[in-house]
Coordinates of C-alpha atoms in Angstrom, one line a residue:
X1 CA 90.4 -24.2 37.6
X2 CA 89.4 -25.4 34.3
X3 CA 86.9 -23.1 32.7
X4 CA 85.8 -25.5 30.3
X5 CA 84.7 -28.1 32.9
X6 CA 81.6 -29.7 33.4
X7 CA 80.4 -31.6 36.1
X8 CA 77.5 -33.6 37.2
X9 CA 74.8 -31.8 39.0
X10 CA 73.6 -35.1 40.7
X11 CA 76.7 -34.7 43.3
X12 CA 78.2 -31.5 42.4
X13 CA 81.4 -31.5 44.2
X14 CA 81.9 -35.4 45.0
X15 CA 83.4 -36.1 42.4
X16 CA 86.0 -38.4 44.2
X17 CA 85.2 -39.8 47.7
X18 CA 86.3 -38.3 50.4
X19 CA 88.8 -40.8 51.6
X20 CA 90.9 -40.3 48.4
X21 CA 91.8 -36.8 49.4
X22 CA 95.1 -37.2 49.9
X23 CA 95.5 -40.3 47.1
X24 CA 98.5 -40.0 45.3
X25 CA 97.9 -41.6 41.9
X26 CA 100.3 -40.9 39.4
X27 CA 98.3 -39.0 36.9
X28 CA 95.3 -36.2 37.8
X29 CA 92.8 -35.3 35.5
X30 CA 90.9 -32.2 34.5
X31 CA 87.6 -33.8 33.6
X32 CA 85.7 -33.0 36.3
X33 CA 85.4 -30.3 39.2
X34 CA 86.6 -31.5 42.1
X35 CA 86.3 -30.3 46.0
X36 CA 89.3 -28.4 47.0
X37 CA 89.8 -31.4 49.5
X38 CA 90.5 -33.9 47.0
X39 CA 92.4 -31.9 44.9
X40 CA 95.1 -30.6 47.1
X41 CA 95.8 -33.5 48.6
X42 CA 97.1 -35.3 45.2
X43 CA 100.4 -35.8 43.9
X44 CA 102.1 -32.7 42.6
X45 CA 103.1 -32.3 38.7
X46 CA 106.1 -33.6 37.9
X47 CA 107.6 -31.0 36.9
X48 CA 107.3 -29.6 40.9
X49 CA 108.4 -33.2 42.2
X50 CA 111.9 -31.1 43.3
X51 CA 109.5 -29.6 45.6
X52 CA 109.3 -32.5 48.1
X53 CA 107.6 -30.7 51.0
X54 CA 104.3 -29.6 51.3
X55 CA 104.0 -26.8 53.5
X56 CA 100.0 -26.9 53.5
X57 CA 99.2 -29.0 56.4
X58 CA 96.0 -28.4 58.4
X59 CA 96.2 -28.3 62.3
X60 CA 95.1 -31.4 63.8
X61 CA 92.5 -30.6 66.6
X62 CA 93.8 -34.2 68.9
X63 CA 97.0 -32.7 69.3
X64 CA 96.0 -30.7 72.1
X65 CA 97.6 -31.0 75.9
X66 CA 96.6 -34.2 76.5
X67 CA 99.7 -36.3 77.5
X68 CA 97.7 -39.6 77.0
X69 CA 96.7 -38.5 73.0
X70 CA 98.5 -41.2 70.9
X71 CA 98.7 -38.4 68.1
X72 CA 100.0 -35.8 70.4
X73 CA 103.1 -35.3 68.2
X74 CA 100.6 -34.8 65.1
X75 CA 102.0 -36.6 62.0
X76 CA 105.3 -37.6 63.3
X77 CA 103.2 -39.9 65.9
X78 CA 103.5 -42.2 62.9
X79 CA 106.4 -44.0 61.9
X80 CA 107.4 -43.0 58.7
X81 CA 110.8 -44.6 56.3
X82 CA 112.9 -42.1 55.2
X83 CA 112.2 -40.3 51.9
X84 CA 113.8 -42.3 48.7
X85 CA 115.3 -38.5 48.1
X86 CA 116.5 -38.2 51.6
X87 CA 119.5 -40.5 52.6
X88 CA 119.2 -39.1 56.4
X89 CA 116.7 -40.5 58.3
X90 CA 114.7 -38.7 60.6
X91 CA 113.7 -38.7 64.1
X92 CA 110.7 -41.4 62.9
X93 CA 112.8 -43.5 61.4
X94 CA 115.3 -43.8 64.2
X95 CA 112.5 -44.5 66.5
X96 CA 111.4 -47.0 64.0
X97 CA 114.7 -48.7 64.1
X98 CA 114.6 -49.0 67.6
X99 CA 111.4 -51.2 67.4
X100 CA 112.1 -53.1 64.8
X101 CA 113.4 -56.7 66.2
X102 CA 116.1 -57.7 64.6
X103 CA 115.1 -62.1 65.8
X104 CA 112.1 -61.3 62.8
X105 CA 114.9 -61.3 60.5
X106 CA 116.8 -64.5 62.0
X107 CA 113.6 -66.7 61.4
X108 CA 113.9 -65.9 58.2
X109 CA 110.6 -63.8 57.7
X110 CA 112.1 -60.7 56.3
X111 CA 111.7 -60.6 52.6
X112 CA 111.8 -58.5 49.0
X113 CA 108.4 -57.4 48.3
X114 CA 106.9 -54.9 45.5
X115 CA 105.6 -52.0 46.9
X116 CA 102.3 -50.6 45.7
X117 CA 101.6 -46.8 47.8
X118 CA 98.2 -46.2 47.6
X119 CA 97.9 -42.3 48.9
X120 CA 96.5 -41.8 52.4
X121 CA 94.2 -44.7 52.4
X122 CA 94.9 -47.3 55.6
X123 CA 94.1 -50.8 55.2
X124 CA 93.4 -53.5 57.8
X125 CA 93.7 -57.2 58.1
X126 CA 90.9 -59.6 56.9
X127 CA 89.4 -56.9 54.6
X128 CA 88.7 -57.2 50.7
X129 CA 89.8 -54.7 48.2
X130 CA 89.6 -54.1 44.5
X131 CA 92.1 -52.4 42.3
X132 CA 91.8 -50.9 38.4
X133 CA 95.4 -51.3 37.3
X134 CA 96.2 -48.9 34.2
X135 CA 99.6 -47.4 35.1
X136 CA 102.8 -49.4 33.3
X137 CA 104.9 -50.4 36.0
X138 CA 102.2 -51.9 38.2
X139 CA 101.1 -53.4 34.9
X140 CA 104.5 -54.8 35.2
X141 CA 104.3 -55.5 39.0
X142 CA 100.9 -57.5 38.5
X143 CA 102.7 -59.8 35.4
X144 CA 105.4 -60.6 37.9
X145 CA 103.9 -61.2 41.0
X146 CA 101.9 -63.7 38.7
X147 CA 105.0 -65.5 36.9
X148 CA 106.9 -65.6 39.8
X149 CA 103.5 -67.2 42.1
X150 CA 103.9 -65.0 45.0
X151 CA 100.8 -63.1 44.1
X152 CA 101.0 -60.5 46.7
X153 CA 102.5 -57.2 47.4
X154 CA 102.4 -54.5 50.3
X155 CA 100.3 -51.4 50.5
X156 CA 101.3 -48.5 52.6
X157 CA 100.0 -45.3 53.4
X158 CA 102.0 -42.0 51.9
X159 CA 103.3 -39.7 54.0
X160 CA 100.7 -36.7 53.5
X161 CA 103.5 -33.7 53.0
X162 CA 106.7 -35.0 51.9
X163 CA 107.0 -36.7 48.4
X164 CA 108.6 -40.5 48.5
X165 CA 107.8 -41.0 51.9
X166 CA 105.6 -44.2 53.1
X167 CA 104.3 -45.4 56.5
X168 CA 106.6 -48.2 58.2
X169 CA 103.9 -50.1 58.8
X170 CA 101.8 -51.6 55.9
X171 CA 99.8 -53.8 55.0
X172 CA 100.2 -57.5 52.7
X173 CA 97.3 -57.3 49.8
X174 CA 97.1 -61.1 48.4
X175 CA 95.3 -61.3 44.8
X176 CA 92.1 -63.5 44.8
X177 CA 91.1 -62.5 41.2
X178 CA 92.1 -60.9 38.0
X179 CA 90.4 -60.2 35.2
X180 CA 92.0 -58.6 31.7
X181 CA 89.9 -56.0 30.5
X182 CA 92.1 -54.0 28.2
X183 CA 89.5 -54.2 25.3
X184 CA 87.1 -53.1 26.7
X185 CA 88.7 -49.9 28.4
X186 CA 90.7 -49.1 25.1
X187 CA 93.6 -50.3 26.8
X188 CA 92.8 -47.4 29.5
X189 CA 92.9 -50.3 32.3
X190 CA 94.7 -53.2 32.0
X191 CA 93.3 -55.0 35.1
X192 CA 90.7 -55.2 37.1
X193 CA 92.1 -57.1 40.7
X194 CA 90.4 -58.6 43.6
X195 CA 92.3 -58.6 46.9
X196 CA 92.5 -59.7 50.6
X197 CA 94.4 -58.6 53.3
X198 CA 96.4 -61.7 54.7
X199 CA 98.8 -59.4 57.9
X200 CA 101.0 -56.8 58.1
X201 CA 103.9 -55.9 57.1
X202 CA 107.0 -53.9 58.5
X203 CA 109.1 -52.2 56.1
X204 CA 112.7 -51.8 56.6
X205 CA 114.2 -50.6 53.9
X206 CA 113.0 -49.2 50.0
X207 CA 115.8 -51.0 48.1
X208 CA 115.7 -49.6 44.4
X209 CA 114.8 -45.8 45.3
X210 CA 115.5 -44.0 42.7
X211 CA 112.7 -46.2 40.5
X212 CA 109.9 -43.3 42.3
X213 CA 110.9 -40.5 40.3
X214 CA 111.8 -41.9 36.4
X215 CA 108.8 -44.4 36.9
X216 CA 110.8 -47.1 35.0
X217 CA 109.6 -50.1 37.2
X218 CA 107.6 -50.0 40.7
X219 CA 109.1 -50.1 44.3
X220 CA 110.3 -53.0 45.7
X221 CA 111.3 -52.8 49.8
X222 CA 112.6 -55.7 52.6
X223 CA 109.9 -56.0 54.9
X224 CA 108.7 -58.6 57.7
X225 CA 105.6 -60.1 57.5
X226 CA 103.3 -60.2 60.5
X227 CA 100.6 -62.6 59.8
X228 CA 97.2 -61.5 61.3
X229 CA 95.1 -63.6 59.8
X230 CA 96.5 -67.4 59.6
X231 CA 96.1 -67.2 55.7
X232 CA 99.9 -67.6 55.2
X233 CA 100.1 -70.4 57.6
X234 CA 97.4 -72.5 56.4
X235 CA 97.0 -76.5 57.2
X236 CA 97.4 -79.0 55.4
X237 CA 93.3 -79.8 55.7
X238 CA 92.8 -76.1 54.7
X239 CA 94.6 -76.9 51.6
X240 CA 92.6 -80.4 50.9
X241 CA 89.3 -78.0 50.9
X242 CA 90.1 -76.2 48.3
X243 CA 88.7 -78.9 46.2
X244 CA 85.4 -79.7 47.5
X245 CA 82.4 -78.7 45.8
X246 CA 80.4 -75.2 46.0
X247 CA 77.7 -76.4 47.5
X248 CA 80.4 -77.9 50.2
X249 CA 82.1 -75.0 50.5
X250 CA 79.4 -73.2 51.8
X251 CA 78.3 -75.5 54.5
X252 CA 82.0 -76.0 55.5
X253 CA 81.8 -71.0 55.9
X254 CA 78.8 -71.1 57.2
X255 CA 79.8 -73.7 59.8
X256 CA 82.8 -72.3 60.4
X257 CA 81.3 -68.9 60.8
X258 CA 78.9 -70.0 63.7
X259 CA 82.1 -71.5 65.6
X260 CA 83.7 -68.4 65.3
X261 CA 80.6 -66.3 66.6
X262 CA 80.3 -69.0 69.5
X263 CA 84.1 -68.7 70.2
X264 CA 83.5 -64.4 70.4
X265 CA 80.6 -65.1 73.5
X266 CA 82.4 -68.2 75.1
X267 CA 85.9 -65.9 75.3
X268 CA 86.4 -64.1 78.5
X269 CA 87.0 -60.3 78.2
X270 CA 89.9 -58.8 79.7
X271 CA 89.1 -55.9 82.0
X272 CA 90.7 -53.4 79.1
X273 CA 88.0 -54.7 76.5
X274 CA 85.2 -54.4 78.9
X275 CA 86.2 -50.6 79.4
X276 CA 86.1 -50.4 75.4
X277 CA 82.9 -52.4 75.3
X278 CA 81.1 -50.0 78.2
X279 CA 82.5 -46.8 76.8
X280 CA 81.2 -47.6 72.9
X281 CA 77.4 -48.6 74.5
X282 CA 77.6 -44.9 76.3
X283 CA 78.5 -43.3 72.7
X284 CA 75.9 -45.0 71.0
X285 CA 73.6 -44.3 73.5
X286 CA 74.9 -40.1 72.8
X287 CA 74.4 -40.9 69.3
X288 CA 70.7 -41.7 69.3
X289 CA 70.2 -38.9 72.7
X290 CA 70.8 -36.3 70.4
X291 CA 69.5 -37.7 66.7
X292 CA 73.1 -37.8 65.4
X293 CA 72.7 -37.7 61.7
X294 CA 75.5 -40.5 61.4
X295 CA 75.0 -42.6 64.3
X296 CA 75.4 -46.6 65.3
X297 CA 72.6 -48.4 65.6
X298 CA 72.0 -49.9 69.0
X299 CA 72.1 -53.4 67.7
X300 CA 75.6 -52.6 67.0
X301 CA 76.3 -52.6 70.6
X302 CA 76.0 -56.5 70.7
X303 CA 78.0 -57.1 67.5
X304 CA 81.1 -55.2 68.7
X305 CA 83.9 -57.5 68.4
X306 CA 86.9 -57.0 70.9
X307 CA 88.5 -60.4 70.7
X308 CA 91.9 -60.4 69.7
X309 CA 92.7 -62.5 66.1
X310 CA 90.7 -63.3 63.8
X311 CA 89.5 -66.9 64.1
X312 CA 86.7 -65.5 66.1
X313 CA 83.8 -63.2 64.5
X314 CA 83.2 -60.6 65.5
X315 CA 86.8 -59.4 66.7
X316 CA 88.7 -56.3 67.1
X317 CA 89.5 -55.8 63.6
X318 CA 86.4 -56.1 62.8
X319 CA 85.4 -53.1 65.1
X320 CA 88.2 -51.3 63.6
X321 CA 86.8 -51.5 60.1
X322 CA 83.7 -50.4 61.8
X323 CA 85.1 -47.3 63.1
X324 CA 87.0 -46.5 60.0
X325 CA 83.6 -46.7 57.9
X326 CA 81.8 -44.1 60.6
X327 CA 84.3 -41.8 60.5
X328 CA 83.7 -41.9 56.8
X329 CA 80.2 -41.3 57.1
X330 CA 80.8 -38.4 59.5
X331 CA 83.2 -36.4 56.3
X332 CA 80.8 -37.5 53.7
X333 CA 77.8 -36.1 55.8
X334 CA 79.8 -33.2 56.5
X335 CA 80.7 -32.9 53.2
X336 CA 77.0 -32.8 51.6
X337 CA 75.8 -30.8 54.4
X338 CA 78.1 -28.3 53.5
X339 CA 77.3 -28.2 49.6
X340 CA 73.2 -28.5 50.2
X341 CA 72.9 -24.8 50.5
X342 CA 75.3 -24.4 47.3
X343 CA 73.0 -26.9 45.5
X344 CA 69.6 -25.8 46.4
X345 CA 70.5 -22.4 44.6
X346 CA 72.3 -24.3 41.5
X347 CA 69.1 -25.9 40.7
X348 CA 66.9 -22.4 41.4
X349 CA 69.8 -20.8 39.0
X350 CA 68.9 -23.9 36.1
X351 CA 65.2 -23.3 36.4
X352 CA 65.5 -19.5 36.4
X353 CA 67.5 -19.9 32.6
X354 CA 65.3 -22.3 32.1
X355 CA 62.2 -20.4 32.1
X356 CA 63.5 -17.6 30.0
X357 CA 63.9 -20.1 27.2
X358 CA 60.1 -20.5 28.3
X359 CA 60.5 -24.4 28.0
X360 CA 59.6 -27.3 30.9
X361 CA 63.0 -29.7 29.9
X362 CA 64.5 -31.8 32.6
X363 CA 67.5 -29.8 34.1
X364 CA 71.0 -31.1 32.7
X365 CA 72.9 -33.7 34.3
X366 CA 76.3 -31.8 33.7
X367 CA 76.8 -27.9 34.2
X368 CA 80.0 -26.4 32.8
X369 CA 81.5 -24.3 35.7
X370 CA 81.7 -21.4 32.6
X371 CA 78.2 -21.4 32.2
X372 CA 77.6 -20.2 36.0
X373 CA 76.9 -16.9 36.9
X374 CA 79.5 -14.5 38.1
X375 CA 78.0 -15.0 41.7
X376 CA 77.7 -18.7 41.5
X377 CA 81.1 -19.3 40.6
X378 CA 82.5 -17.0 43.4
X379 CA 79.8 -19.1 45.8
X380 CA 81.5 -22.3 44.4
X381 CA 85.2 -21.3 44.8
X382 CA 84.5 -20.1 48.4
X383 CA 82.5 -23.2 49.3
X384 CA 85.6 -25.2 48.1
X385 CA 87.9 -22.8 50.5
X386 CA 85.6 -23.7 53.3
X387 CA 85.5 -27.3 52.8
X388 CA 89.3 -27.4 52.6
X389 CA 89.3 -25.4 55.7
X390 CA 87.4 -28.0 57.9
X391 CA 87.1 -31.1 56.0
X392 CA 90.8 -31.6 55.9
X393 CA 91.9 -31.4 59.3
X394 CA 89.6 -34.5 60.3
X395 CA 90.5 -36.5 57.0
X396 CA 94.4 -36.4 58.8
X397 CA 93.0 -37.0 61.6
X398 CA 91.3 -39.8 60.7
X399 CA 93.6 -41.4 58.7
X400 CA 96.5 -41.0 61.3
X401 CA 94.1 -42.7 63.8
X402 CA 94.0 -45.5 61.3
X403 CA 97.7 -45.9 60.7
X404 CA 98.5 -45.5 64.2
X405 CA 96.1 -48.8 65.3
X406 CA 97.8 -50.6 62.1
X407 CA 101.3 -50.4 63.6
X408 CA 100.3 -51.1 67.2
X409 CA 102.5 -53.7 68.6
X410 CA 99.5 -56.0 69.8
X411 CA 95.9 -56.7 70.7
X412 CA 96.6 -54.8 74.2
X413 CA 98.0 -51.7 72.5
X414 CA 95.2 -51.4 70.0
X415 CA 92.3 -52.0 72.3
X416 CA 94.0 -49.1 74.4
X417 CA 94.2 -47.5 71.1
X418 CA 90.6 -48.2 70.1
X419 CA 89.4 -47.0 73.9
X420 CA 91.3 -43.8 73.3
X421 CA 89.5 -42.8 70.1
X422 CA 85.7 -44.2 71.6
X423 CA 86.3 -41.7 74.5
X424 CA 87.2 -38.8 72.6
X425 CA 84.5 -39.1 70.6
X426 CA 81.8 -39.8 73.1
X427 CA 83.7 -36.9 75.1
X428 CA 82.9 -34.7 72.1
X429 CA 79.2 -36.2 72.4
X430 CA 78.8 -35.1 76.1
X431 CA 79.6 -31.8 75.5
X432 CA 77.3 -30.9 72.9
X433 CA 74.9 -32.6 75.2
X434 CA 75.6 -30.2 77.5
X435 CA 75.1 -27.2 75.4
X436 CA 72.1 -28.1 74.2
X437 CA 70.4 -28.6 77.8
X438 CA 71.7 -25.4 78.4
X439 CA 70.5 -23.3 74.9
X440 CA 67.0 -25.4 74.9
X441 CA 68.3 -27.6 71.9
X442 CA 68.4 -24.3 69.4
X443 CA 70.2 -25.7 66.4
X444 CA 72.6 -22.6 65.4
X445 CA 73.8 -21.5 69.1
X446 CA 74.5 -25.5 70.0
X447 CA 76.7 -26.1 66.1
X448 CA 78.7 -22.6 67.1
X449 CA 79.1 -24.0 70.6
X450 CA 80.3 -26.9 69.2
X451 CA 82.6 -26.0 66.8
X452 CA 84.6 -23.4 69.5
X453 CA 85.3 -26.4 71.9
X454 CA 86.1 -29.1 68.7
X455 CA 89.3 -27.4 68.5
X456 CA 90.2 -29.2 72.1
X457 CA 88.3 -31.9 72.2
X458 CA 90.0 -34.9 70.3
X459 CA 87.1 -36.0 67.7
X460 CA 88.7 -39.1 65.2
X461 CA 86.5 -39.0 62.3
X462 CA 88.8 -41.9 55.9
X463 CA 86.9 -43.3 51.1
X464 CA 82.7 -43.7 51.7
X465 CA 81.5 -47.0 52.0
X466 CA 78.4 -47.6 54.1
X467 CA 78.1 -49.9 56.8
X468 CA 75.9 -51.7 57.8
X469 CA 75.7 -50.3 61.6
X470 CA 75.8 -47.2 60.5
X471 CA 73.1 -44.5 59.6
X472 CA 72.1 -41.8 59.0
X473 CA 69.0 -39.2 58.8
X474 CA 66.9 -37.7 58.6
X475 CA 66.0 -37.7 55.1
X476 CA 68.3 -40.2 54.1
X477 CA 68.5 -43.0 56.2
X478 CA 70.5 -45.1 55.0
X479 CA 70.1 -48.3 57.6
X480 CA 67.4 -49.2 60.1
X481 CA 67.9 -49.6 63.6
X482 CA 67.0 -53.7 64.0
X483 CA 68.5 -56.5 64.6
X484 CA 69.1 -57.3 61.2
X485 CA 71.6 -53.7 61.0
X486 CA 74.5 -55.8 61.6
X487 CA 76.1 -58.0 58.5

């Protein structure tokens, strides 16, 4: 740890969200204190990249005896490409090939794309997403995919213990906007870029390897396309639009936004999304039964999209973006409940040195970790063992959760997917129901209770961004529970 550091006392510890704990970018920085969480999860020095495995992987709790647990065979239930060090491919990757159609390459939908891995975030379809571009070769990638007029690239997810490895399944990021700000950031950033996801995108095949480890240029891999959201296949009308006025445009998206909501309620379900529907009104229900601090707010119940595509709003990707930003909210909360403590006796530690200088000043935004007592820095190194400890395992979780709904093979398999995750969770709810009708709600017995029987019960919980059906309490709610909760 850098003894010299200083960082902020207005988060302490969040210093980086807590979905880029296992982000690999390519350069780290001393600067600021991070959580243990964050740091160990980041790309090693180069000068250890020979050391290709990571040996520090947490213990999932979902891979448990449960035959029917889609992450029963923990990371592996992914499908990963091979390493660009490794020439033999593993037991992933052969399962992989066996999936992978080889018609999608006849109709002449496989291409060459760039490859941009962005850590152990996962994408999904329809969602917007905006990137600070700094590092040469993606410099490099962004001048190209804007000479050449392709303006897109895939995004895949990083294999979270073994060094140039990257999920099969990815996703296609299409730029919307770019703005040059090299001036202003003394040349720090070059870019600042807006995206959308347009689909999905199955890799085959990393064609220029070798380009991960002497950084000379970025990835580029063969991939088919899966187009999930009728972007890449627009109309010729679609195109005409793109001409009318502002004022046009609008009437033309909100029109279009009240045919797809009427679309959602004309559709009939399939017996499979009714099952999904019923079991996430029972969790929400759980939720507000026992004052979850991150909850869904009942008007949420209504809004949850099942529909398959994504002409229709609200849909099932919709609901998966939904569940991705809970799970959030459940580490972050996590996260700051576990550093309150840790805080409250920071700022008793600033007013105590504080009062010896017998002056009333406002306490310091910054603290360097030097200028902590002997026992606060032990506290502080502990607290970042502990949050390793427990935080990490759900991040993975989490994230593989993600990844495996991305590659699903259709709508059928990721509502059974979706279903899957709903019940464990509300499973997890129902017990720690139980336990607290049966130890009269005390607070310390129920959490202990709770924490022994987590390690069998499946409980999904990835980078904070609140929603808008999500909240939490009690002293910072963050959204009301109205009609209006739902955007």
């Amino acid at each position: 740890m850098n003894m010299k550091t200083a960082f902020p006392l207005s988060f302490l510890l969040c210093s980086s969200s807590i979905a880029s704990a296992f982000v690999n970018p390519s350069s780290t920085s001393t600067s600021v204190i991070t959580t243990a969480v964050a740091s160990s999860w980041r790309q090693q020095p180069r000068s250890s990249l020979s050391l290709r495995r990571r040996n520090n992987l947490p213990v999932l709790h979902m891979t448990d005896d449960d035959e029917s647990n889609p992450l029963a065979r923990g990371i592996d239930s992914v499908t990963w490409l091979p390493s660009v060090y490794d020439s033999s491919p593993s037991r992933s990757v052969i399962d992989a090939a066996t999936t992978s159609s080889s018609d999608e390459e006849e109709e002449g939908t496989t291409e060459t794309l760039p490859l941009f891995p962005l850590g152990g975030v996962v994408y999904t379809p329809n969602s917007e997403h905006i990137l600070n571009i700094f590092e040469p070769r993606y410099r490099q990638m962004y001048n190209d995919i804007l000479m050449n007029g392709s303006k897109r690239f895939v995004v895949s997810m990083s294999h979270p213990s073994e060094e140039g490895r990257f999920a099969q399944v990815g996703v296609l990021f299409s730029l919307e906007e770019l703005k040059e700000v090299s001036e202003m950031t003394g040349d720090q950033v070059k870019y600042i870029c807006n995206h959308r996801v347009t689909g999905r995108v199955r890799l085959h095949k990393v064609l220029n390897p070798e380009a991960w480890e002497n950084r000379d240029t970025y990835l580029k891999v063969k991939g088919t396309i899966i187009d999930d959201t009728g972007d890449l296949t627009k109309s010729d009308d679609d195109e005409e639009d793109e001409g009318i006025s502002m004022d046009e445009n609008i009437s033309k998206e909100l029109v279009t936004t009240l045919q797809k909501a009427a679309l959602a309620d004309a559709i009939e379900k399939t017996p499979e999304e009714e099952v999904l529907l019923q079991s996430f009104s029972d969790l929400v229900e759980f939720q507000h039964d026992l004052s979850e601090d991150v909850r869904f707010t009942r008007a949420s119940v209504r809004s949850f999209g099942v529909a398959e595509g994504t002409d229709i709003d609200p849909n099932l990707w919709t609901s998966i973006r939904l569940w991705q930003s809970y799970a959030e909210q459940r580490l972050v909360a996590g996260q700051n409940e576990m550093q309150k403590e840790f805080q409250e006796r920071l700022v008793e530690y600033l007013k105590k040195e504080q009062g010896k200088d017998g002056g009333e000043a406002e306490l310091p935004s910054a603290i360097g970790f030097q200028d902590l007592s002997p026992e606060l820095q032990a506290e502080l190194i502990d607290l970042q063992k502990r949050m390793t400890a427990e935080l990490k395992p759900l991040l993975l979780e989490q994230t593989l959760s993600m990844q495996k709904i991305l590659e699903a093979a259709d709508h059928d398999e990721r509502v059974e997917l979706m279903r899957y995750f709903v019940d464990a969770e509300r499973k997890r709810l129902l017990a720690k129901k139980t336990l607290k009708s049966m130890f009269g709600g005390e607070p310390a017995m129920v959490a202990s209770k709770e924490s022994s029987i987590s390690e069998t019960t499946a409980a999904p919980s990835s980078t904070p961004k609140p929603m808008s059906k999500v909240e939490e309490e009690p002293k910072s709610q963050l959204f009301a529970d109205d009609e209006d909760a739902f955007q």
